[in-house]
Tab-separated table of C-alpha atoms in Angstrom:
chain	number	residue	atom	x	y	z
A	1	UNK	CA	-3.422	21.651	-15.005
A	2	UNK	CA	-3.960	21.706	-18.906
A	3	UNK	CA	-1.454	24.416	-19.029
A	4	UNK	CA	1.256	21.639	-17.816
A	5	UNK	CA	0.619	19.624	-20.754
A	6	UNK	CA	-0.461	21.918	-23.133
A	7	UNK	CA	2.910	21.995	-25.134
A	8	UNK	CA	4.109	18.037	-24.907
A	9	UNK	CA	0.391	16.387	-25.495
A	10	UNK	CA	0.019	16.637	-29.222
A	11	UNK	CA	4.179	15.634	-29.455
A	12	UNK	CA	3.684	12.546	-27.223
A	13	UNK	CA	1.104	10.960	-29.336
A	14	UNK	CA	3.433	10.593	-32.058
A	15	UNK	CA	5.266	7.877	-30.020
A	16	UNK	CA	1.651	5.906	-30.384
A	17	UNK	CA	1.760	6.612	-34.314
A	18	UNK	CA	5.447	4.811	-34.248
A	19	UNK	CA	4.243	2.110	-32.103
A	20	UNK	CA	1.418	1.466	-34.105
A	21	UNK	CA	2.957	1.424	-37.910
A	22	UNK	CA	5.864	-0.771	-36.549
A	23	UNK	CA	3.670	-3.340	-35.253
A	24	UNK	CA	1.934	-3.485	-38.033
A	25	UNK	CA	5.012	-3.494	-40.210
A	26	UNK	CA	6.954	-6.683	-38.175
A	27	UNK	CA	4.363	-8.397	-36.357
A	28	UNK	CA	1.248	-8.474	-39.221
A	29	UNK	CA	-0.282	-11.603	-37.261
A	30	UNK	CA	-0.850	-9.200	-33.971
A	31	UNK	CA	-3.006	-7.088	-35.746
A	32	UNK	CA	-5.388	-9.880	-37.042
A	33	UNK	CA	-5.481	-11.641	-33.997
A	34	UNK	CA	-5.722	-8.544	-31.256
A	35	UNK	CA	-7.751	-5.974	-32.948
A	36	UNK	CA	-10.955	-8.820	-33.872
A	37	UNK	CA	-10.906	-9.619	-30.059
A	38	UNK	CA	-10.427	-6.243	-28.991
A	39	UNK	CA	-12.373	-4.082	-31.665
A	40	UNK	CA	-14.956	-2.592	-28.840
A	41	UNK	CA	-12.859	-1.337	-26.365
A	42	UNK	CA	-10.159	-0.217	-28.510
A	43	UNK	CA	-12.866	1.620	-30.887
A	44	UNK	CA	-13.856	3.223	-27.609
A	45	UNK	CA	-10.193	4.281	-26.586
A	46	UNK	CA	-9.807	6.113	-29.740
A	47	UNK	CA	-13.345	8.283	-28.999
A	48	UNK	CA	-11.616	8.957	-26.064
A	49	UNK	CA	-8.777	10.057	-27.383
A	50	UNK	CA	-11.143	12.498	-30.160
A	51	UNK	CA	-12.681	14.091	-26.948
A	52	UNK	CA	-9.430	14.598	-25.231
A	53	UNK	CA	-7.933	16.149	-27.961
A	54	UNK	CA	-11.150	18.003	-28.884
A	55	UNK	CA	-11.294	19.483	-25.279
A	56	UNK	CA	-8.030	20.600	-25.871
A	57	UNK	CA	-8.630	22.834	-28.808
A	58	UNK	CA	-12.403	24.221	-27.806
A	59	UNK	CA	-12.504	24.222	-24.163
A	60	UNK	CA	-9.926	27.556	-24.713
A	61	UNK	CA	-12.646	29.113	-26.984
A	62	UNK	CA	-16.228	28.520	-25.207
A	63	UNK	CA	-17.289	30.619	-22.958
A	64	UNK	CA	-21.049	29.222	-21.826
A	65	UNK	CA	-20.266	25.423	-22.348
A	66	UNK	CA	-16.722	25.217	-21.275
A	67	UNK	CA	-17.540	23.017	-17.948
A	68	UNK	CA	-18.603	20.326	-20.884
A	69	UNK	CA	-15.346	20.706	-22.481
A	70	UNK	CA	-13.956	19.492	-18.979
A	71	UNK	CA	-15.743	16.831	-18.964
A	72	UNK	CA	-14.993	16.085	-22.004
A	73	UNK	CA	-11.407	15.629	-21.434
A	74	UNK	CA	-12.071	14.191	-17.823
A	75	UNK	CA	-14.273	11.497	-19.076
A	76	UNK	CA	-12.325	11.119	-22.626
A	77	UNK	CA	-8.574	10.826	-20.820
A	78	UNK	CA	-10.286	8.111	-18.623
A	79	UNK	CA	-12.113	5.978	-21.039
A	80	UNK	CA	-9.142	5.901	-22.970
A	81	UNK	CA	-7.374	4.837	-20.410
A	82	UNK	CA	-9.597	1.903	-19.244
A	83	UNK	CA	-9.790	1.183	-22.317
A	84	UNK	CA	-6.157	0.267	-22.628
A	85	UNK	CA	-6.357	-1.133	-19.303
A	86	UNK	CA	-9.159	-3.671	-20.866
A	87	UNK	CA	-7.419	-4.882	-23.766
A	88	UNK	CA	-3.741	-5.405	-21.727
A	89	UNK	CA	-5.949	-7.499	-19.333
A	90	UNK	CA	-7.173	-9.477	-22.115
A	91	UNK	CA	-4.159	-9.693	-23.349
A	92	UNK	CA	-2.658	-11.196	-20.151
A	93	UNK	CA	-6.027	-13.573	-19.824
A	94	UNK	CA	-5.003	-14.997	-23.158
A	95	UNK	CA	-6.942	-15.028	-26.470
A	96	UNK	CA	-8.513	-17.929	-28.168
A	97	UNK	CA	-6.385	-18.417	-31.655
A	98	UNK	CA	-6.668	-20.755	-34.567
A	99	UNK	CA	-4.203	-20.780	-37.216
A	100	UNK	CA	-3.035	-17.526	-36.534
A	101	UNK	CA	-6.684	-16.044	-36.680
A	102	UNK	CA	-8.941	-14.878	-34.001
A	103	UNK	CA	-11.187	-17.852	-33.165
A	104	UNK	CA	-13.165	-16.503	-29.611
A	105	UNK	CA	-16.389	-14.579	-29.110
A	106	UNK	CA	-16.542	-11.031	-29.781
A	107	UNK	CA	-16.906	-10.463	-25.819
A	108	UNK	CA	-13.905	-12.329	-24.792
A	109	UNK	CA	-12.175	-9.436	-23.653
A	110	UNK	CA	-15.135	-8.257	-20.958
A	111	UNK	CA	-14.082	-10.123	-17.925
A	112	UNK	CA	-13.546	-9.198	-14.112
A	113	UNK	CA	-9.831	-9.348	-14.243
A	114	UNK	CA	-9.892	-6.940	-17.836
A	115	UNK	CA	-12.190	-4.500	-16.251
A	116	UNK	CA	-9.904	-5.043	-12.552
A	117	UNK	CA	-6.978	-4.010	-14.953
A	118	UNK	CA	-8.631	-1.524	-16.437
A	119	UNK	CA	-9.484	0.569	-12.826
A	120	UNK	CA	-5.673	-0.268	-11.941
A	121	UNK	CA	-4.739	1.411	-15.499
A	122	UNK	CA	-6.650	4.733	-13.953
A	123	UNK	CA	-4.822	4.187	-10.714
A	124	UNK	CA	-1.561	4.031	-12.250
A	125	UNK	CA	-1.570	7.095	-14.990
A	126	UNK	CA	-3.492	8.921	-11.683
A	127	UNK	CA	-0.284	8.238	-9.882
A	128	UNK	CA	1.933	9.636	-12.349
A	129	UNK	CA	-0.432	12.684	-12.875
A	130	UNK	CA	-0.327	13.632	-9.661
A	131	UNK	CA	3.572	13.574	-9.562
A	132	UNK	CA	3.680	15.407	-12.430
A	133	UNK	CA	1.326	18.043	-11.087
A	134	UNK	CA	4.022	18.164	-7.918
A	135	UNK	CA	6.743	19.120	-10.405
A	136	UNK	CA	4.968	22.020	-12.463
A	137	UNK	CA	2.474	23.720	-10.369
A	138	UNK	CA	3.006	25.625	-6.557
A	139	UNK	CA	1.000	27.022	-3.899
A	140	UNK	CA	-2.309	25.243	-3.102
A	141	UNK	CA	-2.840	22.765	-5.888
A	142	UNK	CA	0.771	20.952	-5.266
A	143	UNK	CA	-0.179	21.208	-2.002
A	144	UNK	CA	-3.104	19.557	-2.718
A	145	UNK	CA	-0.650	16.797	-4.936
A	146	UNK	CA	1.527	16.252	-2.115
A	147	UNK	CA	-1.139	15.375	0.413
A	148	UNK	CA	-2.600	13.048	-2.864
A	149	UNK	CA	0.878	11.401	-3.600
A	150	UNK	CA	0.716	8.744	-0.632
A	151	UNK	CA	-2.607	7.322	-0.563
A	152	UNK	CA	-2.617	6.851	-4.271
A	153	UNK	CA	0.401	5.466	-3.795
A	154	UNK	CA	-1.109	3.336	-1.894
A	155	UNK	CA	-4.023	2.244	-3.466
A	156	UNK	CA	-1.589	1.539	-6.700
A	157	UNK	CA	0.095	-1.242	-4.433
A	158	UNK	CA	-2.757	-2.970	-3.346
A	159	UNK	CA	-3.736	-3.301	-7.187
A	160	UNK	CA	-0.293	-4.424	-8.197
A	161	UNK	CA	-0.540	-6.682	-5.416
A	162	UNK	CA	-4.138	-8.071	-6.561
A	163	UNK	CA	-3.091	-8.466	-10.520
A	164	UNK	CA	-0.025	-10.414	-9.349
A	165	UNK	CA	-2.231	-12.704	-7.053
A	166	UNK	CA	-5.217	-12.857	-9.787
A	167	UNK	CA	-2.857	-13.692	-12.278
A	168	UNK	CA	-0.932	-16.454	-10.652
A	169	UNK	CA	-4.183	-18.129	-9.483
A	170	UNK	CA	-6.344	-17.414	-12.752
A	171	UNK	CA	-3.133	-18.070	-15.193
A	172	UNK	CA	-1.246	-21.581	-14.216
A	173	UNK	CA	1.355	-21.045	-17.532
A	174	UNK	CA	1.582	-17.697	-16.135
A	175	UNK	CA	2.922	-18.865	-12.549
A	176	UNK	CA	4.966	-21.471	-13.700
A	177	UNK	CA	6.629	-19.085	-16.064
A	178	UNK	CA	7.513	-16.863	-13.164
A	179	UNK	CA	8.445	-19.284	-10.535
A	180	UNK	CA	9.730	-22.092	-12.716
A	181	UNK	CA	13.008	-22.845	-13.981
A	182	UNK	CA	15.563	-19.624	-13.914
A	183	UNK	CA	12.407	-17.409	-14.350
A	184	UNK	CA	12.489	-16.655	-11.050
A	185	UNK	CA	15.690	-14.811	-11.313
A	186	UNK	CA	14.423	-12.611	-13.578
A	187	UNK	CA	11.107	-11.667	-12.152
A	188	UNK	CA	12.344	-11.700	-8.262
A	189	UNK	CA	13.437	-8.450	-8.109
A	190	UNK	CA	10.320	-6.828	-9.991
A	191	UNK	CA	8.239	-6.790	-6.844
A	192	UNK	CA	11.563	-5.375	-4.457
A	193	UNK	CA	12.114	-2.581	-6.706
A	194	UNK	CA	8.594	-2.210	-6.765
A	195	UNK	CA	8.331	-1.601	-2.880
A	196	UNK	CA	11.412	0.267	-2.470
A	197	UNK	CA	9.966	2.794	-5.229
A	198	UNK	CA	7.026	2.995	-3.320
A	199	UNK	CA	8.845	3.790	0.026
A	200	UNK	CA	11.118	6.365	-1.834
A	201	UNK	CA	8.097	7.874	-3.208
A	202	UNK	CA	6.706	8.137	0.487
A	203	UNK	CA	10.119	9.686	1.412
A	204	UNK	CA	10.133	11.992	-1.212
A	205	UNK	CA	6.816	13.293	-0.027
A	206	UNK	CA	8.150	13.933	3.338
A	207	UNK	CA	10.631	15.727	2.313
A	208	UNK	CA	8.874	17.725	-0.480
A	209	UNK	CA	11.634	16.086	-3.007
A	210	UNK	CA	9.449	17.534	-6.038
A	211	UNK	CA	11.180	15.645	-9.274
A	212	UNK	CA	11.588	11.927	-7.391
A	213	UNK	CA	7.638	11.502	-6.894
A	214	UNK	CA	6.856	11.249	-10.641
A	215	UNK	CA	10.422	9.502	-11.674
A	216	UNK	CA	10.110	6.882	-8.838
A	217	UNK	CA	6.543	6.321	-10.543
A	218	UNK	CA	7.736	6.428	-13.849
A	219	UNK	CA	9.707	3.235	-12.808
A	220	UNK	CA	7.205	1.797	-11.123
A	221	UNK	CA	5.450	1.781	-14.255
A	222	UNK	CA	8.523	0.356	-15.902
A	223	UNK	CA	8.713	-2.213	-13.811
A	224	UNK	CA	4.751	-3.171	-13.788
A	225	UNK	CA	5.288	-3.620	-18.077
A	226	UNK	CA	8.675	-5.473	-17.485
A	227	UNK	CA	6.848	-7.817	-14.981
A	228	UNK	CA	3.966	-8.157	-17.977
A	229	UNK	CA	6.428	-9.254	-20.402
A	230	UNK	CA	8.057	-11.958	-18.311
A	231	UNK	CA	4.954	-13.366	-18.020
A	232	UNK	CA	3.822	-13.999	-21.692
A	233	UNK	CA	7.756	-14.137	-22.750
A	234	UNK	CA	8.173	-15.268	-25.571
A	235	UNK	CA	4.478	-15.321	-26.614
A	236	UNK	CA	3.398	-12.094	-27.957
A	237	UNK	CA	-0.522	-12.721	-28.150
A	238	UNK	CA	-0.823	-15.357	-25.341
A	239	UNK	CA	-1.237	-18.445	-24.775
A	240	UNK	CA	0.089	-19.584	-28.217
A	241	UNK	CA	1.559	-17.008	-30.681
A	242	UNK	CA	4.627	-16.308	-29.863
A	243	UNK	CA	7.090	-13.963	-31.761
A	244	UNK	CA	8.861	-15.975	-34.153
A	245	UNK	CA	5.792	-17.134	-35.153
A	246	UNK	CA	4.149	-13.667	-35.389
A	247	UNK	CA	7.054	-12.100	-37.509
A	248	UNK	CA	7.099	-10.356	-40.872
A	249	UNK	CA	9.531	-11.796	-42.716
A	250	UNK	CA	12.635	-10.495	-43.079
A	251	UNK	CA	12.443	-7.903	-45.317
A	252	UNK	CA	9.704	-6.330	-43.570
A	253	UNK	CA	11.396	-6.505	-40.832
A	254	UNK	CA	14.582	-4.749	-42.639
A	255	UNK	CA	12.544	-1.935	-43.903
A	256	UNK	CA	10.590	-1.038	-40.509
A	257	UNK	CA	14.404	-1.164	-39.183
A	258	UNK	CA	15.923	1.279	-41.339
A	259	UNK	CA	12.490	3.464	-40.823
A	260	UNK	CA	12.432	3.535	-37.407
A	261	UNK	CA	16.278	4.403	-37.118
A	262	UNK	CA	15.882	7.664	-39.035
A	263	UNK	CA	12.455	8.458	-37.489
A	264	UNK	CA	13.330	7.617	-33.728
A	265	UNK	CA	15.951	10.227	-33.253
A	266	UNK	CA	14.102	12.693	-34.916
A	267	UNK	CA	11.137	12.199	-31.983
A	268	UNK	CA	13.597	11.974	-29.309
A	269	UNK	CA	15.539	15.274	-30.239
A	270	UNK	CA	12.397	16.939	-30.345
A	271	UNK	CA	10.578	15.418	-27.740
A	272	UNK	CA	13.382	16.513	-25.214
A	273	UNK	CA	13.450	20.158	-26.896
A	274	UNK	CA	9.955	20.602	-26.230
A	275	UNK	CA	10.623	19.533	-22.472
A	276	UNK	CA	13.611	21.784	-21.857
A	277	UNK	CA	12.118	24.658	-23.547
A	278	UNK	CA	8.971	24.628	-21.724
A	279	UNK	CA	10.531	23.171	-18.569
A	280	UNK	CA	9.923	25.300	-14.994
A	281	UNK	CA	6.756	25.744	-13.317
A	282	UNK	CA	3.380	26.681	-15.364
A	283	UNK	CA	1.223	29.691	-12.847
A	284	UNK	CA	-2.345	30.383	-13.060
A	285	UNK	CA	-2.448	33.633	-14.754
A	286	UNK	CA	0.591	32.175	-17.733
A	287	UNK	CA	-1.176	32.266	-21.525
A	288	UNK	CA	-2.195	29.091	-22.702
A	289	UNK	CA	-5.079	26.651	-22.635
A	290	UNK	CA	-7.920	29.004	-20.038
């Protein structure tokens, strides 16, 4: 399973490094508003992400502590991913702002519906590592993948389905935004692509269709962040902030342009090399991360 990753991990985290400086280059407000009402759990995400990537490196060189080094990454891949779960739930619950600055309670974020969406986070990257693991691996394990694929399938709906109904009840702005007005048009096909990816996913598991698992839930995730923006569109910290308001000013804006033109390609081109070259299925006894 490491062995599948092993050569894209390290190159994929650069897309967080780009996400990261350009927010903080065009939307300055954002980070003053969502990192004080998020410090905890995003302070926690990036331990996470130490073990993970620690795990990586010293799991391959221990010999009587290497079952720690797997839970290491076990436990570090899935706080950071609740983690980021947390804060988009509290994000979508709305935080408390004052003249642009963070004016809640330094636990605003810990609610039921952050820590719901944190669980469904799990769910959802589960999902997509198990179609993943369908693509690279044969024999018993994506055997073992296949017979996973459906149930967590599954499981993923029913929390898509709870968020949506949590939301509308918990968030009136929220549900007018996507039933009010020509909204609607927008958002109504989010939940029909949603299901039809979900029955194509079930097909493809019939039929052993090895790539269209993990695509189908590639869109599925797609579709779950479209369906997020609609609903705080065109707020970027909810309930208030919105976008214009939250922008650099020009200039800023210019510069972080021109940057990310010339860096973007670069990580795409390489980012696709790194695919290709190391495309194919990964076997048990093939050098890498043991």
């Amino acid at each position: 399973m490491l062995n599948t990753v092993a050569p894209v991990w390290d190159g994929n985290e650069t897309f967080m490094v780009l996400g990261g400086a350009a927010l903080y280059g065009a939307f300055p407000v954002v980070y003053s508003t969502l990192l004080p009402a998020n410090y905890m759990p995003l302070v926690l995400m990036l331990a996470g992400l130490i073990f993970r990537g620690a795990a990586f490196e010293l799991r391959s060189k221990a010999t009587r502590t290497q079952h720690l080094w797997d839970l290491a990454f076990i436990g570090g891949s899935a706080l950071a991913t609740f983690c980021q779960g947390v804060v988009l739930g509290s994000l979508l619950q709305g935080i408390h702002i004052v003249d642009d600055k963070f004016a809640g309670a330094p636990f605003d974020w810990l609610s039921p519906f952050s820590i719901f969406c944190g669980l469904g986070l799990l769910v959802t990257y589960a999902t997509l590592g198990c179609g993943w693991l369908i693509i690279k691996t044969e024999g018993e394990l994506q055997k073992a993948m296949y017979s996973l694929m459906k149930p967590i399938t599954g499981v993923l709906l029913l929390v898509i389905l709870a968020i949506s109904i949590w939301t509308v009840l918990g968030q009136p702005a929220i549900a007018q935004r996507w039933f009010g007005g020509h909204n609607l048009i927008w958002f109504a096909p989010v939940p029909v692509l949603v299901l039809a990816s979900a029955w194509g996913i079930f097909r493809a598991v019939n039929k052993q269709h090895e790539h269209v698992p993990f695509r189908l839930g590639l869109f599925m995730l797609f579709l779950g962040y479209s369906g997020f923006i609609i609903s705080i569109w065109p707020n970027i910290i909810p309930p208030s902030l919105t976008i214009w308001q939250a922008a650099a000013n020009p200039k800023s804006q210019l510069f972080i342009l021109v940057g990310t033109a010339i860096v973007l390609p670069i990580i795409l081109v390489y980012s696709y090399l790194q695919y290709h070259v190391f495309r194919g299925k990964v076997r048990e006894n093939d050098p890498g991360y043991h």
